[in-house]
C-alpha cells in the first residue's frame, strides 16, 4: 500500500477531529489563554531542565485507531481506570533550559485545533519565559497539534527561534496534499514559510545543541523525531508521538492511529523504541501521555507499562 493511500485512509478515519485552517480563524492571537492554574512542571536533568507545558487534551476514540475494536478499547480503558466515553489524550510541549539558552520542543496546537488546545503559550508565560526568549524550536513533526502554536496569523510566534526540523518531514509536508488533508499541509507549509530564513534541517542522529541529540523515529510521519536531553549522568528521551493513547498502546503497541503516515513503520518504530527504553532504563517524555507525561517503561504481561516519574519537589 502506498504511503499516500495510507495517508488518505488515515485522514478519512480521523476526520472527526476538528482542524481549523491556520488562516481561517480570527482569534489565533488569543492562543495565550492560561489555564486557571499554570500547568507547567520542571524536571532537572543534570545541569539542564525540562519543563513540561500542557497544551490541553483532545479526545481520541476507538474509531481513530487501527488494530483494536470498540470492545477492546473499552476494556483497556477500564483496566486503566479511564472512562472510554470521555478519554482525552494529553498534548504536551517541552521547555528545555541549558545554561542561559531556552529551547522549546513543539509549540502545541495554537489556534489550529479549536479550544481544546492552545494553552501552551500561556503556560510558558507562567514560567517567566517570553516567546522572544526562545532561541530554538525543535519540531518533532509538522502535525498541527505540535506546530499550530508556532504561528499566529501567518507570522512566527517565536521571533528569535531557529526552527529545527527533520529533512524527511520538511520534504513530505512541502509536497502536494492528498485530497482531504489540505489543512495539514497548508499549516505545515505556513510554519516552514514563517521560519523560512531560520530553518535548521536535520537528517539523522544529529546533535542539535549541546546536550540535545535528535533521534529519528519515522513512521508516524516520515521525519518524526525524538530528542534526547543529556546532562551529567541523567538523560530523558522526548519521544513525541510514539504513544498517542497510553491506556491502549502500552498494552498493545501494535495498535496504530489514523494519523500515521505509514502505520506499519510507525508500529515497528514503536516496538523498537519500547524495547530500547526498557533495556536502557531510559526516562521518556511523551507528547500525548497524561501531563506531565514523564516516566520509565517496564515490561508488563504481553506489553508494557509506564511508571510515572517522581514528582519534582523543590530541593
Ligand atoms: Zn501528536
Short mmCIF file of C-alpha atoms and ligand atoms in Angstrom, two decimals:
data_model
loop_
_atom_site.label_atom_id
_atom_site.label_comp_id
_atom_site.label_asym_id
_atom_site.label_seq_id
_atom_site.Cartn_x
_atom_site.Cartn_y
_atom_site.Cartn_z
CA UNK A 1 0.00 0.00 0.00
CA UNK A 2 1.38 3.37 -0.89
CA UNK A 3 2.17 5.95 1.71
CA UNK A 4 -0.18 8.36 0.03
CA UNK A 5 -3.09 5.92 0.11
CA UNK A 6 -2.42 5.15 3.73
CA UNK A 7 -2.35 8.84 4.49
CA UNK A 8 -5.67 9.34 2.75
CA UNK A 9 -7.22 6.45 4.64
CA UNK A 10 -5.76 7.86 7.81
CA UNK A 11 -7.18 11.28 7.17
CA UNK A 12 -10.62 9.88 6.48
CA UNK A 13 -10.54 7.80 9.65
CA UNK A 14 -9.78 10.78 11.82
CA UNK A 15 -11.91 13.35 10.07
CA UNK A 16 -13.96 13.80 13.23
CA UNK A 17 -11.15 15.68 14.97
CA UNK A 18 -11.52 19.42 14.49
CA UNK A 19 -8.82 21.08 12.46
CA UNK A 20 -9.26 24.72 11.76
CA UNK A 21 -7.17 26.18 8.93
CA UNK A 22 -4.44 28.41 10.31
CA UNK A 23 -5.63 31.29 8.20
CA UNK A 24 -9.32 30.78 8.87
CA UNK A 25 -9.58 31.82 12.46
CA UNK A 26 -9.56 35.42 13.53
CA UNK A 27 -8.86 34.51 17.13
CA UNK A 28 -5.47 32.92 16.64
CA UNK A 29 -3.89 35.79 18.58
CA UNK A 30 -5.90 34.59 21.55
CA UNK A 31 -3.76 31.48 21.88
CA UNK A 32 -2.21 32.80 25.07
CA UNK A 33 -5.02 31.61 27.28
CA UNK A 34 -3.55 30.39 30.54
CA UNK A 35 -5.32 27.64 32.40
CA UNK A 36 -6.82 28.63 35.74
CA UNK A 37 -3.62 27.36 37.30
CA UNK A 38 -0.37 27.04 35.34
CA UNK A 39 0.16 23.54 34.04
CA UNK A 40 3.92 23.52 33.84
CA UNK A 41 6.22 21.20 35.75
CA UNK A 42 10.01 21.49 35.80
CA UNK A 43 12.26 18.43 35.98
CA UNK A 44 16.01 18.96 36.45
CA UNK A 45 18.17 16.85 34.12
CA UNK A 46 21.74 17.24 35.40
CA UNK A 47 22.62 20.89 34.79
CA UNK A 48 19.73 21.23 32.33
CA UNK A 49 15.99 21.16 32.91
CA UNK A 50 12.86 20.07 31.09
CA UNK A 51 9.62 21.88 31.90
CA UNK A 52 6.58 20.07 30.62
CA UNK A 53 3.97 22.53 29.33
CA UNK A 54 0.40 21.35 28.90
CA UNK A 55 -1.33 22.50 25.74
CA UNK A 56 -4.64 20.82 26.62
CA UNK A 57 -6.13 17.48 25.63
CA UNK A 58 -8.05 16.00 22.70
CA UNK A 59 -10.48 13.09 22.52
CA UNK A 60 -9.12 10.04 20.69
CA UNK A 61 -11.71 7.29 20.44
CA UNK A 62 -11.57 3.74 19.14
CA UNK A 63 -12.64 4.93 15.68
CA UNK A 64 -9.31 6.75 15.27
CA UNK A 65 -7.30 3.59 15.95
CA UNK A 66 -6.49 0.51 13.88
CA UNK A 67 -5.91 -2.92 15.37
CA UNK A 68 -8.34 -2.61 18.23
CA UNK A 69 -12.15 -2.62 18.15
CA UNK A 70 -14.51 -0.69 20.39
CA UNK A 71 -14.84 -3.55 22.87
CA UNK A 72 -11.07 -3.95 23.11
CA UNK A 73 -10.62 -0.20 23.53
CA UNK A 74 -13.28 -0.06 26.26
CA UNK A 75 -11.70 -2.96 28.11
CA UNK A 76 -8.20 -1.44 28.08
CA UNK A 77 -9.58 1.93 29.18
CA UNK A 78 -11.44 0.33 32.07
CA UNK A 79 -8.37 -1.70 33.10
CA UNK A 80 -6.57 1.65 33.37
CA UNK A 81 -9.45 3.29 35.28
CA UNK A 82 -10.28 5.57 32.36
CA UNK A 83 -13.76 6.23 31.06
CA UNK A 84 -13.78 5.08 27.42
CA UNK A 85 -16.60 7.51 26.65
CA UNK A 86 -14.68 10.61 27.71
CA UNK A 87 -10.99 9.70 27.31
CA UNK A 88 -8.82 12.58 26.17
CA UNK A 89 -5.16 12.34 25.20
CA UNK A 90 -2.81 15.00 26.53
CA UNK A 91 -0.94 17.37 24.30
CA UNK A 92 2.36 18.42 25.88
CA UNK A 93 5.24 20.62 24.79
CA UNK A 94 8.59 20.92 26.49
CA UNK A 95 10.75 23.86 27.50
CA UNK A 96 14.43 22.95 27.73
CA UNK A 97 16.81 25.12 29.69
CA UNK A 98 20.54 24.75 29.17
CA UNK A 99 22.65 27.49 30.72
CA UNK A 100 21.07 30.72 29.54
CA UNK A 101 19.52 29.09 26.49
CA UNK A 102 15.81 28.36 26.39
CA UNK A 103 14.56 25.98 23.74
CA UNK A 104 11.13 24.61 23.04
CA UNK A 105 10.25 21.14 21.80
CA UNK A 106 6.96 21.63 19.90
CA UNK A 107 4.57 24.54 20.28
CA UNK A 108 1.17 22.90 20.80
CA UNK A 109 -1.86 23.47 18.62
CA UNK A 110 -2.17 27.24 18.99
CA UNK A 111 -5.37 28.29 17.25
CA UNK A 112 -5.26 25.44 14.73
CA UNK A 113 -7.31 22.82 16.55
CA UNK A 114 -10.08 24.60 18.37
CA UNK A 115 -10.47 25.46 22.01
CA UNK A 116 -9.28 22.12 23.36
CA UNK A 117 -5.68 23.15 22.67
CA UNK A 118 -3.68 26.36 22.65
CA UNK A 119 -2.75 26.61 26.32
CA UNK A 120 0.99 26.04 25.88
CA UNK A 121 1.90 29.65 25.39
CA UNK A 122 0.04 30.78 28.50
CA UNK A 123 1.76 28.07 30.49
CA UNK A 124 5.11 29.09 29.02
CA UNK A 125 4.45 32.68 30.08
CA UNK A 126 3.64 31.41 33.57
CA UNK A 127 7.19 30.03 33.79
CA UNK A 128 8.52 33.55 33.19
CA UNK A 129 9.55 32.82 29.61
CA UNK A 130 8.60 35.14 26.77
CA UNK A 131 8.30 33.97 23.15
CA UNK A 132 11.33 36.10 22.20
CA UNK A 133 13.45 34.24 24.79
CA UNK A 134 13.18 31.01 22.79
CA UNK A 135 16.33 30.50 20.72
CA UNK A 136 15.34 27.22 19.12
CA UNK A 137 12.05 25.48 18.35
CA UNK A 138 12.76 21.79 17.95
CA UNK A 139 9.94 20.22 15.99
CA UNK A 140 9.14 16.54 16.50
CA UNK A 141 6.99 16.58 13.36
CA UNK A 142 4.83 19.01 11.43
CA UNK A 143 1.38 17.96 12.67
CA UNK A 144 -1.00 20.75 13.79
CA UNK A 145 -1.05 19.72 17.48
CA UNK A 146 2.73 20.21 17.51
CA UNK A 147 3.31 23.26 15.34
CA UNK A 148 -0.04 25.08 15.20
CA UNK A 149 1.23 27.21 18.08
CA UNK A 150 4.39 28.16 16.18
CA UNK A 151 2.47 30.63 14.04
CA UNK A 152 -0.26 33.21 14.57
CA UNK A 153 -1.87 34.96 11.63
CA UNK A 154 0.86 33.54 9.42
CA UNK A 155 3.72 35.03 11.45
CA UNK A 156 6.29 33.30 13.65
CA UNK A 157 5.23 33.33 17.32
CA UNK A 158 8.86 32.85 18.39
CA UNK A 159 10.62 35.71 16.60
CA UNK A 160 14.17 34.72 17.54
CA UNK A 161 13.89 30.96 17.25
CA UNK A 162 15.62 28.73 14.76
CA UNK A 163 13.19 26.03 13.64
CA UNK A 164 14.76 22.56 13.78
CA UNK A 165 13.00 20.00 11.59
CA UNK A 166 13.91 16.68 10.02
CA UNK A 167 14.51 16.81 6.27
CA UNK A 168 12.00 14.00 5.61
CA UNK A 169 9.21 15.98 7.27
CA UNK A 170 10.21 19.19 5.55
CA UNK A 171 10.12 17.42 2.18
CA UNK A 172 6.91 15.43 2.78
CA UNK A 173 4.83 18.36 4.01
CA UNK A 174 6.22 20.66 1.31
CA UNK A 175 4.73 18.34 -1.31
CA UNK A 176 1.23 18.24 -2.77
CA UNK A 177 -1.54 17.49 -0.31
CA UNK A 178 -3.64 14.39 -0.90
CA UNK A 179 -7.32 15.23 -1.11
CA UNK A 180 -8.80 15.68 2.32
CA UNK A 181 -5.58 16.60 4.11
CA UNK A 182 -5.06 20.05 2.60
CA UNK A 183 -5.37 21.71 6.02
CA UNK A 184 -2.49 19.69 7.46
CA UNK A 185 -0.25 20.54 4.52
CA UNK A 186 -1.26 24.19 4.49
CA UNK A 187 -0.44 24.57 8.15
CA UNK A 188 2.91 22.77 7.84
CA UNK A 189 3.86 24.89 4.83
CA UNK A 190 2.80 28.03 6.67
CA UNK A 191 5.10 27.13 9.55
CA UNK A 192 8.03 26.33 7.25
CA UNK A 193 7.41 29.63 5.48
CA UNK A 194 7.18 31.71 8.65
CA UNK A 195 10.58 30.41 9.83
CA UNK A 196 11.96 30.12 6.31
CA UNK A 197 15.16 32.07 6.87
CA UNK A 198 15.81 30.33 10.18
CA UNK A 199 15.31 26.68 9.29
CA UNK A 200 17.81 24.18 10.62
CA UNK A 201 17.19 20.97 8.71
CA UNK A 202 18.50 17.80 10.34
CA UNK A 203 18.93 14.38 8.83
CA UNK A 204 19.77 11.68 11.32
CA UNK A 205 21.06 11.42 14.85
CA UNK A 206 22.39 14.98 14.72
CA UNK A 207 23.47 16.93 17.79
CA UNK A 208 21.21 19.97 17.60
CA UNK A 209 22.65 21.77 20.63
CA UNK A 210 24.96 20.95 23.49
CA UNK A 211 23.32 18.03 25.32
CA UNK A 212 20.49 17.65 22.82
CA UNK A 213 20.56 14.94 20.17
CA UNK A 214 17.94 14.09 17.57
CA UNK A 215 16.61 10.54 17.30
CA UNK A 216 14.74 9.75 14.08
CA UNK A 217 11.55 7.79 14.87
CA UNK A 218 9.97 7.51 11.41
CA UNK A 219 6.52 6.18 10.60
CA UNK A 220 4.04 8.44 12.33
CA UNK A 221 5.39 10.97 9.86
CA UNK A 222 8.42 10.44 7.60
CA UNK A 223 10.60 12.77 9.70
CA UNK A 224 9.05 12.11 13.12
CA UNK A 225 11.93 12.78 15.53
CA UNK A 226 12.60 12.40 19.24
CA UNK A 227 15.13 14.42 21.18
CA UNK A 228 17.43 13.10 23.89
CA UNK A 229 18.36 15.60 26.58
CA UNK A 230 21.53 14.58 28.42
CA UNK A 231 23.50 16.24 31.19
CA UNK A 232 25.85 14.57 33.64
CA UNK A 233 24.59 11.03 34.21
CA UNK A 234 20.96 11.93 33.55
CA UNK A 235 19.03 11.79 30.31
CA UNK A 236 15.45 11.97 29.07
CA UNK A 237 14.14 10.94 25.66
CA UNK A 238 11.32 13.16 24.46
CA UNK A 239 9.75 10.50 22.27
CA UNK A 240 6.96 12.65 20.85
CA UNK A 241 4.15 10.56 19.30
CA UNK A 242 5.43 7.04 19.94
CA UNK A 243 2.26 6.61 22.01
CA UNK A 244 -0.98 8.52 21.37
CA UNK A 245 -3.43 6.59 23.55
CA UNK A 246 -1.43 5.38 26.54
CA UNK A 247 -4.05 3.05 28.08
CA UNK A 248 -4.27 1.19 24.76
CA UNK A 249 -0.83 1.36 23.17
CA UNK A 250 1.40 0.49 26.14
CA UNK A 251 -0.53 -2.78 26.41
CA UNK A 252 -0.96 -3.17 22.64
CA UNK A 253 1.90 -1.38 20.83
CA UNK A 254 0.74 -2.93 17.55
CA UNK A 255 -2.29 -0.60 17.58
CA UNK A 256 -1.85 2.32 15.18
CA UNK A 257 -3.60 5.63 14.76
CA UNK A 258 -5.24 7.13 11.71
CA UNK A 259 -2.76 10.00 11.71
CA UNK A 260 0.16 7.63 11.00
CA UNK A 261 1.51 8.40 7.52
CA UNK A 262 3.00 4.87 7.43
CA UNK A 263 1.25 2.80 10.13
CA UNK A 264 3.42 -0.30 9.59
CA UNK A 265 6.62 1.67 10.04
CA UNK A 266 5.13 3.55 13.00
CA UNK A 267 4.34 0.25 14.77
CA UNK A 268 7.81 -1.13 14.01
CA UNK A 269 9.44 2.04 15.34
CA UNK A 270 7.26 1.88 18.48
CA UNK A 271 8.24 -1.76 19.09
CA UNK A 272 11.93 -0.96 18.62
CA UNK A 273 11.97 2.10 20.87
CA UNK A 274 9.90 0.46 23.62
CA UNK A 275 12.43 -2.39 23.75
CA UNK A 276 15.28 0.09 23.85
CA UNK A 277 13.96 2.33 26.64
CA UNK A 278 13.19 -0.76 28.74
CA UNK A 279 16.67 -2.20 28.15
CA UNK A 280 18.42 1.13 28.77
CA UNK A 281 16.11 2.14 31.66
CA UNK A 282 15.79 5.45 29.86
CA UNK A 283 13.34 8.05 31.14
CA UNK A 284 10.86 9.15 28.49
CA UNK A 285 8.63 12.16 28.00
CA UNK A 286 5.56 11.80 25.80
CA UNK A 287 3.67 14.41 23.82
CA UNK A 288 0.37 12.60 24.40
CA UNK A 289 0.85 10.92 27.78
CA UNK A 290 -1.16 12.38 30.69
CA UNK A 291 0.58 15.51 31.97
CA UNK A 292 3.41 15.64 32.84
CA UNK A 293 3.93 12.57 30.68
CA UNK A 294 7.31 11.51 32.07
CA UNK A 295 8.41 8.17 33.41
CA UNK A 296 10.09 4.84 32.82
CA UNK A 297 8.72 1.97 30.79
CA UNK A 298 8.67 -1.60 32.09
CA UNK A 299 7.55 -4.87 30.55
CA UNK A 300 4.09 -5.86 31.76
CA UNK A 301 2.18 -9.01 30.76
CA UNK A 302 2.33 -9.14 26.94
CA UNK A 303 3.02 -5.44 26.60
CA UNK A 304 4.42 -2.53 28.57
CA UNK A 305 3.50 -0.20 31.39
CA UNK A 306 4.59 3.33 32.31
CA UNK A 307 5.94 4.02 35.77
CA UNK A 308 5.41 7.73 36.35
CA UNK A 309 8.40 9.90 37.17
CA UNK A 310 8.78 11.02 40.77
CA UNK A 311 7.18 14.39 41.42
CA UNK A 312 9.92 17.02 41.19
CA UNK A 313 9.60 18.57 44.65
CA UNK A 314 11.80 21.65 45.01
CA UNK A 315 15.12 20.93 46.70
ZN1 LIG B 1 0.70 14.45 18.03
#
